[in-house]
PDB file of C-alpha atoms in Angstrom:
ATOM      1  CA  MET O 296     -26.210   9.923  78.769  1.00  0.00           C
ATOM      2  CA  MET O 297     -22.764   9.261  77.358  1.00  0.00           C
ATOM      3  CA  LYS O 298     -19.836  11.478  78.379  1.00  0.00           C
ATOM      4  CA  LEU O 299     -16.476  11.799  76.690  1.00  0.00           C
ATOM      5  CA  PHE O 300     -13.465  12.279  78.971  1.00  0.00           C
ATOM      6  CA  LEU O 301     -10.508  11.342  76.748  1.00  0.00           C
ATOM      7  CA  ALA O 302      -9.860  11.057  73.030  1.00  0.00           C
ATOM      8  CA  ASP O 303      -6.677   9.181  72.125  1.00  0.00           C
ATOM      9  CA  PHE O 304      -5.901   9.307  68.407  1.00  0.00           C
ATOM     10  CA  ASP O 305      -3.333   7.001  66.840  1.00  0.00           C
ATOM     11  CA  GLY O 306      -3.597   7.206  63.074  1.00  0.00           C
ATOM     12  CA  VAL O 307      -7.348   7.876  62.915  1.00  0.00           C
ATOM     13  CA  PHE O 308      -7.860  10.320  60.021  1.00  0.00           C
ATOM     14  CA  GLY O 309      -4.146  11.035  60.195  1.00  0.00           C
ATOM     15  CA  LEU O 310      -4.383  12.246  63.805  1.00  0.00           C
ATOM     16  CA  LYS O 311      -1.968  11.405  66.596  1.00  0.00           C
ATOM     17  CA  GLY O 312      -2.251  12.591  70.197  1.00  0.00           C
ATOM     18  CA  LYS O 313      -4.657  12.889  73.133  1.00  0.00           C
ATOM     19  CA  ILE O 314      -7.336  15.329  74.195  1.00  0.00           C
ATOM     20  CA  ASN O 315      -8.487  15.386  77.834  1.00  0.00           C
ATOM     21  CA  PHE O 316     -11.957  16.824  78.366  1.00  0.00           C
ATOM     22  CA  THR O 317     -12.742  18.597  81.638  1.00  0.00           C
ATOM     23  CA  PRO O 318     -16.343  17.951  82.742  1.00  0.00           C
ATOM     24  CA  LYS O 319     -18.680  20.925  82.199  1.00  0.00           C
ATOM     25  CA  ALA O 320     -15.952  22.990  80.526  1.00  0.00           C
ATOM     26  CA  PRO O 321     -16.106  24.231  76.935  1.00  0.00           C
ATOM     27  CA  VAL O 322     -13.715  22.787  74.372  1.00  0.00           C
ATOM     28  CA  ILE O 323     -12.027  25.089  71.870  1.00  0.00           C
ATOM     29  CA  LEU O 324     -10.101  23.748  68.886  1.00  0.00           C
ATOM     30  CA  TYR O 325      -7.684  26.218  67.388  1.00  0.00           C
ATOM     31  CA  ALA O 326      -4.865  25.627  64.938  1.00  0.00           C
ATOM     32  CA  PRO O 327      -3.666  26.836  61.535  1.00  0.00           C
ATOM     33  CA  ASN O 328      -5.654  25.971  58.415  1.00  0.00           C
ATOM     34  CA  ILE O 329      -5.306  22.388  57.138  1.00  0.00           C
ATOM     35  CA  SER O 330      -4.071  21.101  60.503  1.00  0.00           C
ATOM     36  CA  GLY O 331      -6.809  18.545  61.261  1.00  0.00           C
ATOM     37  CA  LYS O 332      -9.449  20.389  63.312  1.00  0.00           C
ATOM     38  CA  THR O 333     -12.283  18.971  61.212  1.00  0.00           C
ATOM     39  CA  ASN O 334     -10.746  15.485  61.460  1.00  0.00           C
ATOM     40  CA  VAL O 335     -10.845  15.738  65.266  1.00  0.00           C
ATOM     41  CA  ILE O 336     -14.519  16.728  65.187  1.00  0.00           C
ATOM     42  CA  THR O 337     -15.350  13.956  62.689  1.00  0.00           C
ATOM     43  CA  ALA O 338     -13.572  11.304  64.775  1.00  0.00           C
ATOM     44  CA  ILE O 339     -15.402  12.386  67.932  1.00  0.00           C
ATOM     45  CA  ARG O 340     -18.761  12.452  66.124  1.00  0.00           C
ATOM     46  CA  MET O 341     -18.148   8.893  64.913  1.00  0.00           C
ATOM     47  CA  CYS O 342     -17.864   7.735  68.537  1.00  0.00           C
ATOM     48  CA  PHE O 343     -21.520   8.620  69.063  1.00  0.00           C
ATOM     49  CA  LEU O 344     -22.964   7.068  65.896  1.00  0.00           C
ATOM     50  CA  ASP O 345     -24.681   3.716  65.873  1.00  0.00           C
ATOM     51  CA  THR O 346     -23.033   0.904  63.920  1.00  0.00           C
ATOM     52  CA  VAL O 347     -25.106   1.209  60.721  1.00  0.00           C
ATOM     53  CA  LYS O 348     -24.577   4.961  60.398  1.00  0.00           C
ATOM     54  CA  LEU O 349     -20.876   4.473  61.118  1.00  0.00           C
ATOM     55  CA  LEU O 350     -20.505   1.879  58.345  1.00  0.00           C
ATOM     56  CA  VAL O 351     -22.319   4.116  55.834  1.00  0.00           C
ATOM     57  CA  LEU O 352     -20.148   7.098  56.768  1.00  0.00           C
ATOM     58  CA  LEU O 353     -16.974   5.029  56.425  1.00  0.00           C
ATOM     59  CA  ALA O 354     -18.082   3.681  53.034  1.00  0.00           C
ATOM     60  CA  VAL O 355     -18.680   7.206  51.735  1.00  0.00           C
ATOM     61  CA  PHE O 356     -15.438   8.495  53.279  1.00  0.00           C
ATOM     62  CA  LEU O 357     -13.437   5.666  51.697  1.00  0.00           C
ATOM     63  CA  GLY O 358     -14.858   6.464  48.266  1.00  0.00           C
ATOM     64  CA  PHE O 359     -17.421   3.712  47.792  1.00  0.00           C
ATOM     65  CA  GLY O 360     -20.097   6.311  46.993  1.00  0.00           C
ATOM     66  CA  ALA O 361     -23.391   6.977  48.681  1.00  0.00           C
ATOM     67  CA  VAL O 362     -25.114   3.949  50.141  1.00  0.00           C
ATOM     68  CA  LEU O 363     -28.916   3.974  50.020  1.00  0.00           C
TER      69      LEU O 363
END
């Protein structure tokens, strides 16, 4: 099982900063609208994707359309 302890963002989806995760503790993201909460979740989700799914997601995100 993979565990995430630290997320260090430097320009990924426009994010900059670090998040330390305490083992077995819930994580709550709160901030004003349009502040990047969804970008944080997307970046963390991408860490757990396999390479093929990651490349497809990036292609769609970058505007290359759906890849079948």
